[in-house]
Amino acid sequence: MAGTPPSRRPRVVVTRRLPDPVERRARELFEVSCNASDEPFSVVQLHAALDSADGLIATVTDRLDRSALTSAPRRAVIVANFGVGFNHIDVAAAADAGIVVTNTPGVLTDDTADLAIGLMLMVARRAGEGERLLRSGTWTGWRPTQLLGTRVTGATLGIVGMGRIGQAVARRARSGFGMRVVYYQPNPVDLGDLDAGECASLTELLECSDVVSLHCPATPATRHLIDADALAHMGDGAILINTSRGDVVDEAALAAALAAGRIRGAGLDVYEDEPQVHPALCALENVVLLPHLGSATDAGRTAMGMCAIDNLVAFFAGEEPPNRIV
Ligand code: 8YV
């Protein structure tokens, strides 16, 4: 369909509720069918959307695997993902099926970096424990030795995956907290004036970092990158932060390491099997658990929606979508 603008308005299925300005703009441009219930589509609903629409605005809750993308009769020719991560989409299958896939890089960088820093502070300063203590009604008042945490100022932050978000976290840590930043990034990356030291291996980074923050994409190569062996290389006062994808961390191994005091704490925004969270993690005090809020600001989610629409507009006008993956 690219290169041949359809004579009618393209049909677009929006798989989840999006911010009002985004839905309004989508309706102005396309013949839109929105998911009014805002529950994740079932497999049947997702397949029906792919059969009936020219394009989808999809989210992380849509499992677009090979069978979804390649079973006939698929009508959809583009999936505009609402989000930068696209591990829920089999892009090789999409390419085989001639379906274009786009994402929304850049617009959520600052919000996600802010949340990673927020999680780091929450874990280091034991904010979750403090809040639970207060709300339980059992706080008996200030004590000099109460809930003593970890000082992040001047500590070493190790960033795994020094892409846009990793770099944004590094800048915040450097300028806001005077942290020393090291990173592990297999492919060469241009850091501009960012002051950060490269580690030759993940092990080297884990061994020298007080805080480890994950910003790599979820791929077969990064699945369970942080497993029991990796956790064993972290210091016993170290903290793990994950705002990337749940698959990067072996949750059972992390829960065991936290329970044993192998590392000091963890802050998680993403999980291996969302919305399930490993029950052992929920039982621990030294982990902060957030419900995948990385990009969750009004401005961020609106910009993501507008970006997804821009990709659809370009595609349906026969142009190259600005954020094409395949
Ligand atoms: C999104 C994210 O909210 O962009 C991403 O990769 O993880 C989140 O910021 C999510 O993907 C929505 O589809």
Tab-separated table of C-alpha atoms and ligand atoms in Angstrom:
chain	number	residue	atom	x	y	z
A	1	MET	CA	0.000	0.000	0.000
A	2	ALA	CA	2.976	2.361	0.571
A	3	GLY	CA	3.349	4.593	-2.465
A	4	THR	CA	-0.333	4.287	-3.365
A	5	PRO	CA	-2.458	6.505	-1.143
A	6	PRO	CA	-5.850	4.845	-0.732
A	7	SER	CA	-8.778	6.816	-2.141
A	8	ARG	CA	-10.748	6.288	1.094
A	9	ARG	CA	-9.542	7.120	4.607
A	10	PRO	CA	-7.331	4.336	5.973
A	11	ARG	CA	-8.948	2.097	8.550
A	12	VAL	CA	-6.959	2.082	11.784
A	13	VAL	CA	-7.577	-0.015	14.887
A	14	VAL	CA	-6.244	1.480	18.132
A	15	THR	CA	-5.754	-1.475	20.469
A	16	ARG	CA	-5.865	0.444	23.803
A	17	ARG	CA	-7.291	3.770	25.021
A	18	LEU	CA	-4.853	6.562	24.210
A	19	PRO	CA	-4.761	10.137	25.570
A	20	ASP	CA	-7.733	12.161	24.261
A	21	PRO	CA	-5.724	14.492	21.977
A	22	VAL	CA	-4.208	11.441	20.303
A	23	GLU	CA	-7.541	9.718	19.753
A	24	ARG	CA	-9.020	12.997	18.466
A	25	ARG	CA	-6.244	13.445	15.924
A	26	ALA	CA	-6.459	9.813	14.859
A	27	ARG	CA	-10.200	10.221	14.238
A	28	GLU	CA	-9.569	13.345	12.159
A	29	LEU	CA	-7.173	11.482	9.911
A	30	PHE	CA	-8.394	7.903	9.757
A	31	GLU	CA	-11.488	5.768	10.042
A	32	VAL	CA	-10.740	4.712	13.578
A	33	SER	CA	-11.947	1.853	15.703
A	34	CYS	CA	-10.845	2.251	19.334
A	35	ASN	CA	-10.820	-0.393	22.041
A	36	ALA	CA	-13.401	1.242	24.295
A	37	SER	CA	-13.081	-1.410	27.043
A	38	ASP	CA	-9.325	-0.724	27.336
A	39	GLU	CA	-8.674	-4.377	28.234
A	40	PRO	CA	-5.837	-6.060	26.315
A	41	PHE	CA	-7.166	-7.565	23.080
A	42	SER	CA	-7.625	-11.346	23.105
A	43	VAL	CA	-5.841	-13.311	20.392
A	44	VAL	CA	-9.130	-13.479	18.489
A	45	GLN	CA	-9.680	-9.714	18.733
A	46	LEU	CA	-6.111	-8.996	17.689
A	47	HIS	CA	-6.401	-11.283	14.681
A	48	ALA	CA	-9.726	-9.672	13.779
A	49	ALA	CA	-8.104	-6.234	13.939
A	50	LEU	CA	-5.311	-7.362	11.627
A	51	ASP	CA	-7.921	-8.797	9.247
A	52	SER	CA	-10.129	-5.723	9.143
A	53	ALA	CA	-7.838	-2.677	9.379
A	54	ASP	CA	-5.226	-1.186	7.086
A	55	GLY	CA	-3.104	-0.313	10.101
A	56	LEU	CA	-2.914	-0.757	13.854
A	57	ILE	CA	-1.694	1.421	16.649
A	58	ALA	CA	-0.513	-1.347	18.975
A	59	THR	CA	1.004	-1.426	22.433
A	60	VAL	CA	3.180	-3.615	24.591
A	61	THR	CA	0.083	-5.621	25.633
A	62	ASP	CA	-0.431	-6.894	22.065
A	63	ARG	CA	1.439	-10.128	21.363
A	64	LEU	CA	2.087	-9.788	17.661
A	65	ASP	CA	3.748	-13.132	17.032
A	66	ARG	CA	4.291	-14.953	13.757
A	67	SER	CA	0.859	-16.537	13.706
A	68	ALA	CA	-0.824	-13.176	14.337
A	69	LEU	CA	1.143	-11.455	11.614
A	70	THR	CA	1.249	-14.067	8.900
A	71	SER	CA	-2.068	-15.997	9.046
A	72	ALA	CA	-4.269	-15.200	6.075
A	73	PRO	CA	-6.336	-13.199	5.371
A	74	ARG	CA	-4.433	-10.290	6.895
A	75	ARG	CA	-5.442	-6.877	5.646
A	76	ALA	CA	-3.169	-4.745	7.845
A	77	VAL	CA	-0.047	-3.427	6.149
A	78	ILE	CA	1.393	-1.383	9.010
A	79	VAL	CA	1.694	-1.711	12.786
A	80	ALA	CA	2.579	1.589	14.431
A	81	ASN	CA	3.816	0.577	17.861
A	82	PHE	CA	3.000	2.971	20.711
A	83	GLY	CA	6.343	2.665	22.474
A	84	VAL	CA	10.017	2.360	21.704
A	85	GLY	CA	10.460	-1.282	22.782
A	86	PHE	CA	9.077	-3.777	20.296
A	87	ASN	CA	9.977	-7.194	21.718
A	88	HIS	CA	6.257	-8.067	21.683
A	89	ILE	CA	6.328	-7.895	17.877
A	90	ASP	CA	7.959	-10.577	15.728
A	91	VAL	CA	9.513	-8.114	13.299
A	92	ALA	CA	10.987	-10.886	11.125
A	93	ALA	CA	7.487	-12.314	10.696
A	94	ALA	CA	6.157	-8.829	9.956
A	95	ALA	CA	8.810	-8.405	7.266
A	96	ASP	CA	7.905	-11.829	5.807
A	97	ALA	CA	4.253	-10.776	5.735
A	98	GLY	CA	5.088	-7.407	4.146
A	99	ILE	CA	3.856	-5.551	7.221
A	100	VAL	CA	5.717	-2.347	8.092
A	101	VAL	CA	6.475	-1.822	11.795
A	102	THR	CA	7.304	1.542	13.379
A	103	ASN	CA	8.026	2.667	16.948
A	104	THR	CA	8.254	5.905	18.964
A	105	PRO	CA	11.869	6.584	19.943
A	106	GLY	CA	13.033	9.822	21.523
A	107	VAL	CA	9.763	11.186	22.850
A	108	LEU	CA	9.825	9.045	26.004
A	109	THR	CA	13.541	9.270	26.753
A	110	ASP	CA	13.377	11.928	29.468
A	111	ASP	CA	10.344	10.484	31.238
A	112	THR	CA	11.859	7.019	31.365
A	113	ALA	CA	15.212	8.367	32.543
A	114	ASP	CA	13.442	10.381	35.247
A	115	LEU	CA	11.681	7.261	36.464
A	116	ALA	CA	14.918	5.257	36.555
A	117	ILE	CA	16.465	7.958	38.737
A	118	GLY	CA	13.327	8.026	40.885
A	119	LEU	CA	13.516	4.263	41.397
A	120	MET	CA	17.208	4.507	42.258
A	121	LEU	CA	16.471	7.090	44.946
A	122	MET	CA	13.478	5.171	46.262
A	123	VAL	CA	15.519	2.007	46.704
A	124	ALA	CA	18.654	3.719	47.994
A	125	ARG	CA	16.700	5.795	50.529
A	126	ARG	CA	14.231	3.012	51.369
A	127	ALA	CA	11.262	5.187	50.482
A	128	GLY	CA	8.923	2.250	49.872
A	129	GLU	CA	9.668	0.780	53.285
A	130	GLY	CA	9.198	4.178	54.892
A	131	GLU	CA	5.887	4.740	53.194
A	132	ARG	CA	4.616	1.302	54.182
A	133	LEU	CA	5.697	1.923	57.782
A	134	LEU	CA	3.813	5.203	57.890
A	135	ARG	CA	0.652	3.893	56.267
A	136	SER	CA	0.605	0.863	58.578
A	137	GLY	CA	0.125	3.226	61.505
A	138	THR	CA	3.080	1.698	63.348
A	139	TRP	CA	5.572	4.549	62.951
A	140	THR	CA	6.554	5.554	66.463
A	141	GLY	CA	8.547	8.629	65.451
A	142	TRP	CA	12.028	9.701	64.374
A	143	ARG	CA	15.049	7.681	65.425
A	144	PRO	CA	18.715	8.276	64.525
A	145	THR	CA	19.093	4.729	63.192
A	146	GLN	CA	15.762	4.360	61.432
A	147	LEU	CA	15.702	3.106	57.835
A	148	LEU	CA	19.256	4.096	57.054
A	149	GLY	CA	19.831	3.916	53.344
A	150	THR	CA	22.595	4.245	50.795
A	151	ARG	CA	24.137	7.570	49.751
A	152	VAL	CA	23.978	7.889	45.974
A	153	THR	CA	25.926	11.154	45.742
A	154	GLY	CA	29.396	10.242	44.560
A	155	ALA	CA	28.524	6.554	44.098
A	156	THR	CA	29.219	4.646	40.870
A	157	LEU	CA	26.353	4.070	38.463
A	158	GLY	CA	26.751	1.263	35.934
A	159	ILE	CA	24.566	1.560	32.869
A	160	VAL	CA	23.861	-1.507	30.762
A	161	GLY	CA	22.820	-0.290	27.313
A	162	MET	CA	24.041	3.215	26.580
A	163	GLY	CA	21.400	4.231	24.043
A	164	ARG	CA	19.191	7.320	24.323
A	165	ILE	CA	17.669	6.410	27.671
A	166	GLY	CA	20.896	5.087	29.164
A	167	GLN	CA	22.638	8.323	28.235
A	168	ALA	CA	19.816	10.436	29.660
A	169	VAL	CA	20.094	8.556	32.957
A	170	ALA	CA	23.879	9.017	32.903
A	171	ARG	CA	23.545	12.796	32.402
A	172	ARG	CA	21.121	13.092	35.300
A	173	ALA	CA	23.360	11.002	37.558
A	174	ARG	CA	26.472	12.988	36.636
A	175	SER	CA	25.032	16.485	36.889
A	176	GLY	CA	22.457	15.927	39.619
A	177	PHE	CA	24.247	13.545	41.954
A	178	GLY	CA	27.926	13.763	41.053
A	179	MET	CA	27.890	10.037	40.368
A	180	ARG	CA	30.714	8.372	38.523
A	181	VAL	CA	29.216	6.693	35.469
A	182	VAL	CA	30.435	3.541	33.781
A	183	TYR	CA	28.663	1.684	31.019
A	184	TYR	CA	28.586	-1.547	29.074
A	185	GLN	CA	27.429	-1.287	25.482
A	186	PRO	CA	28.410	-3.949	22.954
A	187	ASN	CA	28.003	-1.712	19.862
A	188	PRO	CA	29.962	1.523	19.460
A	189	VAL	CA	28.036	4.601	20.553
A	190	ASP	CA	28.656	8.342	20.314
A	191	LEU	CA	28.455	9.850	23.800
A	192	GLY	CA	29.255	13.447	22.846
A	193	ASP	CA	30.524	15.287	25.908
A	194	LEU	CA	29.112	12.731	28.375
A	195	ASP	CA	31.677	11.798	30.974
A	196	ALA	CA	31.386	8.014	31.325
A	197	GLY	CA	33.858	5.144	31.365
A	198	GLU	CA	33.382	2.119	29.187
A	199	CYS	CA	33.572	-1.362	30.723
A	200	ALA	CA	34.946	-4.139	28.538
A	201	SER	CA	32.459	-6.654	29.916
A	202	LEU	CA	29.219	-6.878	31.848
A	203	THR	CA	31.103	-8.605	34.663
A	204	GLU	CA	33.499	-5.678	34.962
A	205	LEU	CA	30.555	-3.270	35.191
A	206	LEU	CA	28.721	-5.382	37.779
A	207	GLU	CA	31.812	-5.637	39.944
A	208	CYS	CA	32.520	-1.904	40.093
A	209	SER	CA	28.989	-0.416	40.304
A	210	ASP	CA	27.067	0.641	43.390
A	211	VAL	CA	23.927	1.000	41.277
A	212	VAL	CA	23.292	-0.963	38.065
A	213	SER	CA	20.605	0.418	35.757
A	214	LEU	CA	19.353	-1.617	32.778
A	215	HIS	CA	18.583	0.152	29.485
A	216	CYS	CA	19.160	-2.515	26.864
A	217	PRO	CA	16.438	-3.831	24.564
A	218	ALA	CA	14.897	-7.265	25.155
A	219	THR	CA	16.401	-9.624	22.590
A	220	PRO	CA	17.341	-13.312	22.713
A	221	ALA	CA	20.869	-12.153	23.618
A	222	THR	CA	19.723	-10.074	26.605
A	223	ARG	CA	17.206	-12.581	27.993
A	224	HIS	CA	18.159	-13.219	31.649
A	225	LEU	CA	21.314	-11.168	31.187
A	226	ILE	CA	20.988	-10.545	34.919
A	227	ASP	CA	20.809	-14.078	36.277
A	228	ALA	CA	22.173	-15.703	39.444
A	229	ASP	CA	25.694	-15.634	38.044
A	230	ALA	CA	25.507	-11.935	37.143
A	231	LEU	CA	23.997	-11.086	40.540
A	232	ALA	CA	26.890	-12.900	42.204
A	233	HIS	CA	29.240	-10.354	40.621
A	234	MET	CA	27.440	-7.379	42.207
A	235	GLY	CA	28.563	-6.015	45.545
A	236	ASP	CA	26.472	-6.867	48.599
A	237	GLY	CA	25.608	-3.176	48.985
A	238	ALA	CA	24.629	-2.785	45.332
A	239	ILE	CA	21.251	-1.873	43.871
A	240	LEU	CA	19.668	-3.067	40.611
A	241	ILE	CA	17.260	-0.853	38.641
A	242	ASN	CA	15.251	-2.130	35.674
A	243	THR	CA	13.153	0.164	33.491
A	244	SER	CA	13.942	-1.729	30.257
A	245	ARG	CA	12.124	-5.053	29.899
A	246	GLY	CA	11.379	-7.752	32.442
A	247	ASP	CA	12.963	-10.509	30.362
A	248	VAL	CA	16.408	-9.010	30.924
A	249	VAL	CA	16.278	-10.114	34.578
A	250	ASP	CA	15.761	-13.638	35.925
A	251	GLU	CA	13.127	-12.655	38.493
A	252	ALA	CA	13.422	-15.854	40.531
A	253	ALA	CA	17.199	-15.416	40.797
A	254	LEU	CA	16.768	-11.753	41.721
A	255	ALA	CA	14.227	-12.581	44.426
A	256	ALA	CA	16.613	-15.180	45.863
A	257	ALA	CA	19.526	-12.716	45.803
A	258	LEU	CA	17.466	-10.015	47.518
A	259	ALA	CA	16.128	-12.425	50.142
A	260	ALA	CA	19.634	-13.664	50.912
A	261	GLY	CA	21.025	-10.123	51.163
A	262	ARG	CA	23.313	-10.948	48.204
A	263	ILE	CA	22.561	-7.429	46.903
A	264	ARG	CA	21.042	-4.562	48.844
A	265	GLY	CA	17.958	-3.734	46.861
A	266	ALA	CA	16.198	-3.482	43.522
A	267	GLY	CA	13.788	-1.143	41.778
A	268	LEU	CA	11.671	-2.656	39.029
A	269	ASP	CA	9.237	-1.083	36.577
A	270	VAL	CA	8.982	-4.054	34.215
A	271	TYR	CA	8.414	-7.797	34.687
A	272	GLU	CA	8.965	-11.066	32.885
A	273	ASP	CA	5.266	-11.910	32.610
A	274	GLU	CA	3.335	-8.647	33.011
A	275	PRO	CA	1.027	-8.052	34.751
A	276	GLN	CA	2.186	-10.988	36.925
A	277	VAL	CA	4.979	-10.204	39.353
A	278	HIS	CA	7.014	-13.042	40.863
A	279	PRO	CA	5.316	-13.653	44.263
A	280	ALA	CA	8.681	-13.854	46.041
A	281	LEU	CA	9.439	-10.275	44.963
A	282	CYS	CA	6.142	-8.992	46.347
A	283	ALA	CA	7.023	-10.442	49.752
A	284	LEU	CA	10.341	-8.574	50.024
A	285	GLU	CA	10.915	-5.210	51.690
A	286	ASN	CA	14.081	-4.318	49.792
A	287	VAL	CA	12.500	-4.047	46.358
A	288	VAL	CA	10.433	-1.202	44.925
A	289	LEU	CA	7.838	-2.400	42.421
A	290	LEU	CA	6.200	-0.009	39.951
A	291	PRO	CA	3.585	-0.936	37.320
A	292	HIS	CA	5.454	-0.176	34.043
A	293	LEU	CA	5.296	3.607	34.443
A	294	GLY	CA	8.484	4.552	32.554
A	295	SER	CA	6.847	6.792	29.957
A	296	ALA	CA	3.668	7.479	31.922
A	297	THR	CA	3.336	11.264	31.838
A	298	ASP	CA	0.601	13.199	30.015
A	299	ALA	CA	3.215	14.794	27.789
A	300	GLY	CA	5.083	11.535	27.151
A	301	ARG	CA	2.089	9.383	26.297
A	302	THR	CA	0.598	12.135	24.117
A	303	ALA	CA	3.879	12.555	22.237
A	304	MET	CA	4.114	8.780	21.774
A	305	GLY	CA	0.611	8.697	20.291
A	306	MET	CA	1.321	11.637	17.997
A	307	CYS	CA	4.541	9.938	16.884
A	308	ALA	CA	2.668	6.713	16.093
A	309	ILE	CA	0.141	8.752	14.071
A	310	ASP	CA	2.943	10.585	12.214
A	311	ASN	CA	4.296	7.212	11.163
A	312	LEU	CA	0.876	6.144	9.877
A	313	VAL	CA	0.327	9.441	8.058
A	314	ALA	CA	3.663	9.164	6.261
A	315	PHE	CA	3.075	5.538	5.377
A	316	PHE	CA	-0.425	6.082	4.013
A	317	ALA	CA	0.858	9.083	2.012
A	318	GLY	CA	3.310	6.748	0.334
A	319	GLU	CA	6.311	8.135	2.182
A	320	GLU	CA	8.908	6.439	4.358
A	321	PRO	CA	7.620	6.424	7.957
A	322	PRO	CA	10.108	8.333	10.126
A	323	ASN	CA	10.509	5.557	12.697
A	324	ARG	CA	10.377	2.440	10.576
A	325	ILE	CA	11.860	-0.718	12.104
A	326	VAL	CA	11.065	-3.127	9.232
B	1	8YV	C1	5.386	2.117	26.891
B	1	8YV	C2	7.741	1.214	27.014
B	1	8YV	O1	4.510	2.687	27.776
B	1	8YV	O2	8.129	2.486	25.079
B	1	8YV	C3	8.331	1.461	25.683
B	1	8YV	O3	9.070	0.581	25.213
B	1	8YV	O4	8.105	0.325	27.668
B	1	8YV	C4	6.698	2.053	27.609
B	1	8YV	O5	7.215	3.316	27.794
B	1	8YV	C5	4.852	0.829	26.400
B	1	8YV	O6	5.703	0.182	25.533
B	1	8YV	C6	3.496	1.064	25.748
B	1	8YV	O7	3.262	0.257	24.642
